[in-house]
mmCIF file of N, CA and C in Angstrom:
data_model
loop_
_atom_site.group_PDB
_atom_site.id
_atom_site.type_symbol
_atom_site.label_atom_id
_atom_site.label_comp_id
_atom_site.label_asym_id
_atom_site.label_seq_id
_atom_site.Cartn_x
_atom_site.Cartn_y
_atom_site.Cartn_z
ATOM 1 N N GLN A 205 -41.009 -37.437 -52.003
ATOM 2 C CA GLN A 205 -39.957 -37.889 -51.084
ATOM 3 C C GLN A 205 -38.977 -36.757 -50.807
ATOM 4 N N VAL A 206 -38.495 -36.747 -49.576
ATOM 5 C CA VAL A 206 -37.494 -35.771 -49.151
ATOM 6 C C VAL A 206 -36.347 -36.520 -48.487
ATOM 7 N N GLN A 207 -35.137 -36.183 -48.875
ATOM 8 C CA GLN A 207 -33.951 -36.763 -48.250
ATOM 9 C C GLN A 207 -33.282 -35.697 -47.390
ATOM 10 N N LEU A 208 -32.858 -36.104 -46.192
ATOM 11 C CA LEU A 208 -32.248 -35.180 -45.237
ATOM 12 C C LEU A 208 -30.904 -35.735 -44.795
ATOM 13 N N VAL A 209 -29.897 -34.874 -44.799
ATOM 14 C CA VAL A 209 -28.561 -35.280 -44.359
ATOM 15 C C VAL A 209 -28.075 -34.296 -43.302
ATOM 16 N N GLU A 210 -27.861 -34.808 -42.084
ATOM 17 C CA GLU A 210 -27.389 -33.964 -40.985
ATOM 18 C C GLU A 210 -25.872 -33.992 -40.905
ATOM 19 N N SER A 211 -25.335 -32.925 -40.336
ATOM 20 C CA SER A 211 -23.901 -32.864 -40.055
ATOM 21 C C SER A 211 -23.681 -31.881 -38.918
ATOM 22 N N GLY A 212 -22.481 -31.936 -38.347
ATOM 23 C CA GLY A 212 -22.107 -30.959 -37.335
ATOM 24 C C GLY A 212 -22.080 -31.465 -35.911
ATOM 25 N N GLY A 213 -22.462 -32.699 -35.680
ATOM 26 C CA GLY A 213 -22.413 -33.226 -34.323
ATOM 27 C C GLY A 213 -20.982 -33.455 -33.882
ATOM 28 N N GLY A 214 -20.820 -33.794 -32.607
ATOM 29 C CA GLY A 214 -19.483 -34.056 -32.092
ATOM 30 C C GLY A 214 -19.440 -33.988 -30.587
ATOM 31 N N LEU A 215 -18.230 -33.895 -30.074
ATOM 32 C CA LEU A 215 -17.985 -33.835 -28.639
ATOM 33 C C LEU A 215 -17.611 -32.406 -28.258
ATOM 34 N N VAL A 216 -18.250 -31.898 -27.208
ATOM 35 C CA VAL A 216 -17.986 -30.537 -26.755
ATOM 36 C C VAL A 216 -18.073 -30.504 -25.240
ATOM 37 N N GLN A 217 -17.333 -29.597 -24.635
ATOM 38 C CA GLN A 217 -17.406 -29.451 -23.191
ATOM 39 C C GLN A 217 -18.639 -28.652 -22.791
ATOM 40 N N ALA A 218 -19.094 -28.862 -21.583
ATOM 41 C CA ALA A 218 -20.230 -28.100 -21.065
ATOM 42 C C ALA A 218 -19.936 -26.607 -21.163
ATOM 43 N N GLY A 219 -20.953 -25.868 -21.604
ATOM 44 C CA GLY A 219 -20.791 -24.438 -21.812
ATOM 45 C C GLY A 219 -20.386 -24.070 -23.223
ATOM 46 N N GLY A 220 -20.013 -25.064 -24.003
ATOM 47 C CA GLY A 220 -19.575 -24.827 -25.364
ATOM 48 C C GLY A 220 -20.732 -24.736 -26.346
ATOM 49 N N SER A 221 -20.386 -24.653 -27.624
ATOM 50 C CA SER A 221 -21.371 -24.471 -28.684
ATOM 51 C C SER A 221 -21.128 -25.443 -29.830
ATOM 52 N N LEU A 222 -22.195 -25.763 -30.528
ATOM 53 C CA LEU A 222 -22.142 -26.550 -31.753
ATOM 54 C C LEU A 222 -23.206 -26.033 -32.694
ATOM 55 N N ARG A 223 -22.968 -26.206 -33.989
ATOM 56 C CA ARG A 223 -23.999 -25.891 -34.967
ATOM 57 C C ARG A 223 -24.260 -27.115 -35.832
ATOM 58 N N LEU A 224 -25.498 -27.549 -35.828
ATOM 59 C CA LEU A 224 -25.919 -28.670 -36.669
ATOM 60 C C LEU A 224 -26.504 -28.140 -37.970
ATOM 61 N N SER A 225 -26.265 -28.883 -39.039
ATOM 62 C CA SER A 225 -26.819 -28.535 -40.340
ATOM 63 C C SER A 225 -27.620 -29.704 -40.880
ATOM 64 N N CYS A 226 -28.642 -29.386 -41.653
ATOM 65 C CA CYS A 226 -29.474 -30.416 -42.276
ATOM 66 C C CYS A 226 -29.786 -29.967 -43.692
ATOM 67 N N ALA A 227 -29.234 -30.688 -44.659
ATOM 68 C CA ALA A 227 -29.455 -30.363 -46.063
ATOM 69 C C ALA A 227 -30.583 -31.223 -46.617
ATOM 70 N N ALA A 228 -31.558 -30.581 -47.233
ATOM 71 C CA ALA A 228 -32.712 -31.277 -47.788
ATOM 72 C C ALA A 228 -32.613 -31.363 -49.296
ATOM 73 N N SER A 229 -33.069 -32.481 -49.833
ATOM 74 C CA SER A 229 -33.132 -32.658 -51.285
ATOM 75 C C SER A 229 -34.391 -33.453 -51.622
ATOM 76 N N GLY A 230 -34.758 -33.436 -52.890
ATOM 77 C CA GLY A 230 -35.967 -34.133 -53.311
ATOM 78 C C GLY A 230 -37.094 -33.146 -53.537
ATOM 79 N N SER A 231 -38.262 -33.436 -52.988
ATOM 80 C CA SER A 231 -39.449 -32.599 -53.184
ATOM 81 C C SER A 231 -39.428 -31.409 -52.230
ATOM 82 N N ILE A 232 -38.449 -30.524 -52.448
ATOM 83 C CA ILE A 232 -38.219 -29.393 -51.533
ATOM 84 C C ILE A 232 -39.427 -28.478 -51.457
ATOM 85 N N SER A 233 -40.066 -28.241 -52.582
ATOM 86 C CA SER A 233 -41.159 -27.271 -52.625
ATOM 87 C C SER A 233 -42.362 -27.702 -51.812
ATOM 88 N N SER A 234 -42.441 -28.986 -51.456
ATOM 89 C CA SER A 234 -43.589 -29.478 -50.696
ATOM 90 C C SER A 234 -43.372 -29.450 -49.182
ATOM 91 N N ILE A 235 -42.195 -28.983 -48.741
ATOM 92 C CA ILE A 235 -41.900 -28.928 -47.299
ATOM 93 C C ILE A 235 -42.655 -27.769 -46.666
ATOM 94 N N ILE A 236 -43.429 -28.035 -45.612
ATOM 95 C CA ILE A 236 -44.170 -26.982 -44.924
ATOM 96 C C ILE A 236 -43.521 -26.603 -43.603
ATOM 97 N N GLY A 237 -42.613 -27.422 -43.122
ATOM 98 C CA GLY A 237 -41.932 -27.113 -41.871
ATOM 99 C C GLY A 237 -40.789 -28.085 -41.662
ATOM 100 N N MET A 238 -39.813 -27.662 -40.857
ATOM 101 C CA MET A 238 -38.680 -28.531 -40.526
ATOM 102 C C MET A 238 -38.391 -28.420 -39.045
ATOM 103 N N GLY A 239 -37.699 -29.421 -38.529
ATOM 104 C CA GLY A 239 -37.428 -29.390 -37.099
ATOM 105 C C GLY A 239 -36.228 -30.226 -36.726
ATOM 106 N N TRP A 240 -35.862 -30.093 -35.468
ATOM 107 C CA TRP A 240 -34.800 -30.890 -34.869
ATOM 108 C C TRP A 240 -35.353 -31.583 -33.629
ATOM 109 N N SER A 241 -35.119 -32.865 -33.551
ATOM 110 C CA SER A 241 -35.516 -33.653 -32.387
ATOM 111 C C SER A 241 -34.279 -34.355 -31.849
ATOM 112 N N ARG A 242 -34.375 -34.847 -30.629
ATOM 113 C CA ARG A 242 -33.255 -35.589 -30.073
ATOM 114 C C ARG A 242 -33.761 -36.795 -29.302
ATOM 115 N N GLN A 243 -32.896 -37.772 -29.178
ATOM 116 C CA GLN A 243 -33.270 -39.018 -28.509
ATOM 117 C C GLN A 243 -32.078 -39.614 -27.792
ATOM 118 N N THR A 244 -32.335 -40.075 -26.567
ATOM 119 C CA THR A 244 -31.331 -40.807 -25.811
ATOM 120 C C THR A 244 -31.839 -42.223 -25.605
ATOM 121 N N PRO A 245 -30.964 -43.173 -25.342
ATOM 122 C CA PRO A 245 -31.381 -44.570 -25.198
ATOM 123 C C PRO A 245 -32.475 -44.742 -24.149
ATOM 124 N N GLY A 246 -33.514 -45.465 -24.514
ATOM 125 C CA GLY A 246 -34.594 -45.763 -23.589
ATOM 126 C C GLY A 246 -35.618 -44.657 -23.426
ATOM 127 N N LYS A 247 -35.435 -43.548 -24.129
ATOM 128 C CA LYS A 247 -36.377 -42.442 -24.020
ATOM 129 C C LYS A 247 -37.022 -42.148 -25.363
ATOM 130 N N GLN A 248 -38.190 -41.471 -25.310
ATOM 131 C CA GLN A 248 -38.864 -41.091 -26.541
ATOM 132 C C GLN A 248 -38.134 -39.931 -27.211
ATOM 133 N N ARG A 249 -38.298 -39.886 -28.527
ATOM 134 C CA ARG A 249 -37.709 -38.772 -29.266
ATOM 135 C C ARG A 249 -38.433 -37.483 -28.875
ATOM 136 N N GLU A 250 -37.652 -36.426 -28.637
ATOM 137 C CA GLU A 250 -38.179 -35.149 -28.165
ATOM 138 C C GLU A 250 -37.929 -34.073 -29.219
ATOM 139 N N LEU A 251 -39.010 -33.364 -29.611
ATOM 140 C CA LEU A 251 -38.857 -32.245 -30.538
ATOM 141 C C LEU A 251 -38.284 -31.059 -29.771
ATOM 142 N N VAL A 252 -37.129 -30.542 -30.194
ATOM 143 C CA VAL A 252 -36.515 -29.435 -29.477
ATOM 144 C C VAL A 252 -36.711 -28.101 -30.180
ATOM 145 N N ALA A 253 -36.850 -28.106 -31.493
ATOM 146 C CA ALA A 253 -37.045 -26.848 -32.217
ATOM 147 C C ALA A 253 -37.686 -27.131 -33.561
ATOM 148 N N SER A 254 -38.511 -26.193 -34.012
ATOM 149 C CA SER A 254 -39.141 -26.337 -35.320
ATOM 150 C C SER A 254 -39.264 -24.966 -35.962
ATOM 151 N N ILE A 255 -39.359 -24.978 -37.282
ATOM 152 C CA ILE A 255 -39.494 -23.726 -38.027
ATOM 153 C C ILE A 255 -40.401 -23.984 -39.226
ATOM 154 N N THR A 256 -41.344 -23.066 -39.448
ATOM 155 C CA THR A 256 -42.272 -23.221 -40.555
ATOM 156 C C THR A 256 -41.678 -22.636 -41.829
ATOM 157 N N SER A 257 -42.379 -22.854 -42.927
ATOM 158 C CA SER A 257 -41.921 -22.315 -44.208
ATOM 159 C C SER A 257 -41.922 -20.791 -44.212
ATOM 160 N N SER A 258 -42.726 -20.180 -43.339
ATOM 161 C CA SER A 258 -42.771 -18.725 -43.250
ATOM 162 C C SER A 258 -41.753 -18.172 -42.264
ATOM 163 N N GLY A 259 -41.047 -19.067 -41.561
ATOM 164 C CA GLY A 259 -39.984 -18.635 -40.664
ATOM 165 C C GLY A 259 -40.340 -18.585 -39.201
ATOM 166 N N SER A 260 -41.571 -18.942 -38.834
ATOM 167 C CA SER A 260 -41.949 -18.967 -37.421
ATOM 168 C C SER A 260 -41.298 -20.159 -36.734
ATOM 169 N N SER A 261 -40.772 -19.922 -35.532
ATOM 170 C CA SER A 261 -40.051 -20.975 -34.840
ATOM 171 C C SER A 261 -40.637 -21.242 -33.456
ATOM 172 N N ASN A 262 -40.431 -22.447 -32.971
ATOM 173 C CA ASN A 262 -40.847 -22.844 -31.635
ATOM 174 C C ASN A 262 -39.754 -23.693 -31.006
ATOM 175 N N TYR A 263 -39.685 -23.647 -29.683
ATOM 176 C CA TYR A 263 -38.643 -24.361 -28.961
ATOM 177 C C TYR A 263 -39.199 -25.090 -27.748
ATOM 178 N N ALA A 264 -38.576 -26.204 -27.417
ATOM 179 C CA ALA A 264 -38.888 -26.865 -26.161
ATOM 180 C C ALA A 264 -38.374 -25.987 -25.020
ATOM 181 N N ASP A 265 -39.070 -26.037 -23.883
ATOM 182 C CA ASP A 265 -38.662 -25.218 -22.742
ATOM 183 C C ASP A 265 -37.219 -25.489 -22.331
ATOM 184 N N SER A 266 -36.786 -26.723 -22.491
ATOM 185 C CA SER A 266 -35.451 -27.115 -22.044
ATOM 186 C C SER A 266 -34.326 -26.451 -22.839
ATOM 187 N N VAL A 267 -34.639 -25.903 -24.012
ATOM 188 C CA VAL A 267 -33.585 -25.307 -24.851
ATOM 189 C C VAL A 267 -33.820 -23.837 -25.150
ATOM 190 N N LYS A 268 -34.944 -23.292 -24.694
ATOM 191 C CA LYS A 268 -35.239 -21.878 -24.968
ATOM 192 C C LYS A 268 -34.131 -20.983 -24.434
ATOM 193 N N GLY A 269 -33.733 -20.032 -25.256
ATOM 194 C CA GLY A 269 -32.677 -19.109 -24.846
ATOM 195 C C GLY A 269 -31.279 -19.627 -25.119
ATOM 196 N N ARG A 270 -31.159 -20.912 -25.442
ATOM 197 C CA ARG A 270 -29.833 -21.488 -25.712
ATOM 198 C C ARG A 270 -29.685 -21.975 -27.147
ATOM 199 N N PHE A 271 -30.780 -22.488 -27.713
ATOM 200 C CA PHE A 271 -30.747 -23.023 -29.082
ATOM 201 C C PHE A 271 -31.484 -22.072 -30.016
ATOM 202 N N THR A 272 -31.006 -22.006 -31.257
ATOM 203 C CA THR A 272 -31.675 -21.204 -32.276
ATOM 204 C C THR A 272 -31.763 -22.003 -33.563
ATOM 205 N N ILE A 273 -32.967 -22.108 -34.094
ATOM 206 C CA ILE A 273 -33.179 -22.783 -35.370
ATOM 207 C C ILE A 273 -33.315 -21.728 -36.455
ATOM 208 N N SER A 274 -32.720 -22.002 -37.607
ATOM 209 C CA SER A 274 -32.809 -21.074 -38.726
ATOM 210 C C SER A 274 -32.779 -21.872 -40.022
ATOM 211 N N ARG A 275 -33.129 -21.210 -41.112
ATOM 212 C CA ARG A 275 -33.113 -21.901 -42.389
ATOM 213 C C ARG A 275 -32.566 -20.982 -43.468
ATOM 214 N N ASP A 276 -31.899 -21.575 -44.429
ATOM 215 C CA ASP A 276 -31.389 -20.878 -45.607
ATOM 216 C C ASP A 276 -32.095 -21.498 -46.798
ATOM 217 N N ASN A 277 -33.123 -20.813 -47.287
ATOM 218 C CA ASN A 277 -33.926 -21.382 -48.357
ATOM 219 C C ASN A 277 -33.120 -21.559 -49.644
ATOM 220 N N ALA A 278 -32.153 -20.680 -49.868
ATOM 221 C CA ALA A 278 -31.343 -20.779 -51.090
ATOM 222 C C ALA A 278 -30.507 -22.060 -51.095
ATOM 223 N N LYS A 279 -30.116 -22.515 -49.898
ATOM 224 C CA LYS A 279 -29.299 -23.724 -49.786
ATOM 225 C C LYS A 279 -30.121 -24.938 -49.370
ATOM 226 N N ASN A 280 -31.434 -24.752 -49.186
ATOM 227 C CA ASN A 280 -32.297 -25.850 -48.739
ATOM 228 C C ASN A 280 -31.742 -26.501 -47.471
ATOM 229 N N THR A 281 -31.311 -25.666 -46.558
ATOM 230 C CA THR A 281 -30.646 -26.146 -45.354
ATOM 231 C C THR A 281 -31.260 -25.502 -44.116
ATOM 232 N N VAL A 282 -31.402 -26.302 -43.071
ATOM 233 C CA VAL A 282 -31.845 -25.784 -41.780
ATOM 234 C C VAL A 282 -30.732 -26.024 -40.771
ATOM 235 N N TYR A 283 -30.585 -25.083 -39.860
ATOM 236 C CA TYR A 283 -29.501 -25.127 -38.882
ATOM 237 C C TYR A 283 -30.057 -25.148 -37.463
ATOM 238 N N LEU A 284 -29.261 -25.705 -36.561
ATOM 239 C CA LEU A 284 -29.569 -25.603 -35.139
ATOM 240 C C LEU A 284 -28.299 -25.129 -34.439
ATOM 241 N N GLU A 285 -28.328 -23.881 -34.004
ATOM 242 C CA GLU A 285 -27.221 -23.310 -33.261
ATOM 243 C C GLU A 285 -27.460 -23.617 -31.795
ATOM 244 N N MET A 286 -26.502 -24.307 -31.178
ATOM 245 C CA MET A 286 -26.655 -24.735 -29.789
ATOM 246 C C MET A 286 -25.567 -24.089 -28.946
ATOM 247 N N ASN A 287 -25.966 -23.265 -27.991
ATOM 248 C CA ASN A 287 -25.041 -22.573 -27.108
ATOM 249 C C ASN A 287 -25.270 -22.999 -25.667
ATOM 250 N N SER A 288 -24.298 -22.693 -24.822
ATOM 251 C CA SER A 288 -24.391 -23.021 -23.395
ATOM 252 C C SER A 288 -24.811 -24.472 -23.199
ATOM 253 N N LEU A 289 -24.153 -25.348 -23.911
ATOM 254 C CA LEU A 289 -24.537 -26.755 -23.883
ATOM 255 C C LEU A 289 -24.321 -27.366 -22.508
ATOM 256 N N LYS A 290 -25.223 -28.292 -22.169
ATOM 257 C CA LYS A 290 -25.197 -28.977 -20.886
ATOM 258 C C LYS A 290 -25.051 -30.478 -21.133
ATOM 259 N N PRO A 291 -24.536 -31.222 -20.156
ATOM 260 C CA PRO A 291 -24.434 -32.676 -20.320
ATOM 261 C C PRO A 291 -25.773 -33.322 -20.672
ATOM 262 N N GLU A 292 -26.865 -32.771 -20.167
ATOM 263 C CA GLU A 292 -28.174 -33.359 -20.467
ATOM 264 C C GLU A 292 -28.630 -33.095 -21.903
ATOM 265 N N ASP A 293 -27.881 -32.298 -22.661
ATOM 266 C CA ASP A 293 -28.174 -32.128 -24.081
ATOM 267 C C ASP A 293 -27.598 -33.267 -24.919
ATOM 268 N N THR A 294 -26.820 -34.129 -24.288
ATOM 269 C CA THR A 294 -26.237 -35.266 -24.993
ATOM 270 C C THR A 294 -27.340 -36.155 -25.555
ATOM 271 N N ALA A 295 -27.278 -36.422 -26.859
ATOM 272 C CA ALA A 295 -28.316 -37.214 -27.530
ATOM 273 C C ALA A 295 -27.940 -37.374 -28.999
ATOM 274 N N VAL A 296 -28.689 -38.212 -29.669
ATOM 275 C CA VAL A 296 -28.645 -38.235 -31.129
ATOM 276 C C VAL A 296 -29.682 -37.221 -31.609
ATOM 277 N N TYR A 297 -29.255 -36.315 -32.449
ATOM 278 C CA TYR A 297 -30.138 -35.268 -32.962
ATOM 279 C C TYR A 297 -30.562 -35.615 -34.383
ATOM 280 N N TYR A 298 -31.872 -35.525 -34.608
ATOM 281 C CA TYR A 298 -32.458 -35.872 -35.893
ATOM 282 C C TYR A 298 -33.136 -34.653 -36.513
ATOM 283 N N CYS A 299 -32.910 -34.472 -37.785
ATOM 284 C CA CYS A 299 -33.604 -33.445 -38.559
ATOM 285 C C CYS A 299 -34.873 -34.060 -39.143
ATOM 286 N N SER A 300 -35.931 -33.257 -39.248
ATOM 287 C CA SER A 300 -37.176 -33.753 -39.840
ATOM 288 C C SER A 300 -37.749 -32.711 -40.785
ATOM 289 N N ALA A 301 -38.528 -33.204 -41.739
ATOM 290 C CA ALA A 301 -39.224 -32.333 -42.680
ATOM 291 C C ALA A 301 -40.661 -32.799 -42.787
ATOM 292 N N ASP A 302 -41.585 -31.858 -42.665
ATOM 293 C CA ASP A 302 -43.014 -32.157 -42.779
ATOM 294 C C ASP A 302 -43.488 -31.791 -44.178
ATOM 295 N N VAL A 303 -44.142 -32.735 -44.810
ATOM 296 C CA VAL A 303 -44.561 -32.599 -46.203
ATOM 297 C C VAL A 303 -46.014 -33.037 -46.323
ATOM 298 N N VAL A 304 -46.777 -32.327 -47.138
ATOM 299 C CA VAL A 304 -48.148 -32.746 -47.418
ATOM 300 C C VAL A 304 -48.187 -33.303 -48.835
ATOM 301 N N ILE A 305 -48.579 -34.561 -48.937
ATOM 302 C CA ILE A 305 -48.649 -35.237 -50.244
ATOM 303 C C ILE A 305 -50.082 -35.681 -50.470
ATOM 304 N N THR A 306 -50.702 -35.181 -51.515
ATOM 305 C CA THR A 306 -52.115 -35.456 -51.837
ATOM 306 C C THR A 306 -52.982 -35.293 -50.589
ATOM 307 N N GLY A 307 -52.729 -34.200 -49.854
ATOM 308 C CA GLY A 307 -53.545 -33.872 -48.700
ATOM 309 C C GLY A 307 -53.195 -34.618 -47.426
ATOM 310 N N ILE A 308 -52.233 -35.521 -47.472
ATOM 311 C CA ILE A 308 -51.855 -36.323 -46.305
ATOM 312 C C ILE A 308 -50.483 -35.883 -45.804
ATOM 313 N N PRO A 309 -50.389 -35.529 -44.505
ATOM 314 C CA PRO A 309 -49.082 -35.100 -43.982
ATOM 315 C C PRO A 309 -48.135 -36.280 -43.775
ATOM 316 N N HIS A 310 -46.878 -36.042 -44.095
ATOM 317 C CA HIS A 310 -45.832 -37.037 -43.876
ATOM 318 C C HIS A 310 -44.659 -36.345 -43.192
ATOM 319 N N ARG A 311 -43.922 -37.122 -42.385
ATOM 320 C CA ARG A 311 -42.703 -36.597 -41.762
ATOM 321 C C ARG A 311 -41.540 -37.474 -42.192
ATOM 322 N N PHE A 312 -40.535 -36.842 -42.742
ATOM 323 C CA PHE A 312 -39.316 -37.543 -43.134
ATOM 324 C C PHE A 312 -38.213 -37.230 -42.129
ATOM 325 N N TRP A 313 -37.332 -38.203 -41.913
ATOM 326 C CA TRP A 313 -36.260 -38.066 -40.929
ATOM 327 C C TRP A 313 -34.891 -38.258 -41.569
ATOM 328 N N GLY A 314 -33.913 -37.542 -41.001
ATOM 329 C CA GLY A 314 -32.535 -37.797 -41.365
ATOM 330 C C GLY A 314 -31.990 -38.980 -40.576
ATOM 331 N N GLN A 315 -30.709 -39.272 -40.777
ATOM 332 C CA GLN A 315 -30.112 -40.450 -40.150
ATOM 333 C C GLN A 315 -29.647 -40.179 -38.728
ATOM 334 N N GLY A 316 -29.564 -38.912 -38.350
ATOM 335 C CA GLY A 316 -29.165 -38.561 -36.998
ATOM 336 C C GLY A 316 -27.683 -38.240 -36.894
ATOM 337 N N THR A 317 -27.364 -37.372 -35.947
ATOM 338 C CA THR A 317 -25.974 -37.027 -35.674
ATOM 339 C C THR A 317 -25.789 -36.959 -34.157
ATOM 340 N N GLN A 318 -24.705 -37.548 -33.676
ATOM 341 C CA GLN A 318 -24.475 -37.640 -32.233
ATOM 342 C C GLN A 318 -23.904 -36.330 -31.693
ATOM 343 N N VAL A 319 -24.493 -35.874 -30.597
ATOM 344 C CA VAL A 319 -23.958 -34.732 -29.850
ATOM 345 C C VAL A 319 -23.649 -35.215 -28.439
ATOM 346 N N THR A 320 -22.420 -35.032 -28.020
ATOM 347 C CA THR A 320 -22.006 -35.436 -26.682
ATOM 348 C C THR A 320 -21.411 -34.234 -25.955
ATOM 349 N N VAL A 321 -21.976 -33.937 -24.792
ATOM 350 C CA VAL A 321 -21.512 -32.806 -23.987
ATOM 351 C C VAL A 321 -20.881 -33.358 -22.715
ATOM 352 N N SER A 322 -19.611 -33.093 -22.545
ATOM 353 C CA SER A 322 -18.907 -33.606 -21.367
ATOM 354 C C SER A 322 -18.930 -32.571 -20.241
ATOM 355 N N SER A 323 -18.958 -33.077 -19.026
ATOM 356 C CA SER A 323 -19.025 -32.168 -17.859
ATOM 357 C C SER A 323 -17.634 -31.779 -17.379
#
């Protein structure tokens, strides 16, 4: 089991920046990758950024060049630096951790943190 706690959401004006944090606890050594997804009412959850245990990262086209995902292994924490925020970035942002348990992949989710970008 992995527990994830997000923080750092809030209200920001368009063009501003926010940094989200996600602290992981539990079976940390079994995490093979982590990511950030977002969801707005009535829409499917969208993966916006991910990072593997080796540090390779990927981004959704909608956030490339504006968002940066990073991890601090010593603190068991992953971050999402969000710059040049737009109103359409408004969503609940969820942290996730991918874990393989007895050969079966599992994805754990945090509780989510609200990001609101005003125009």
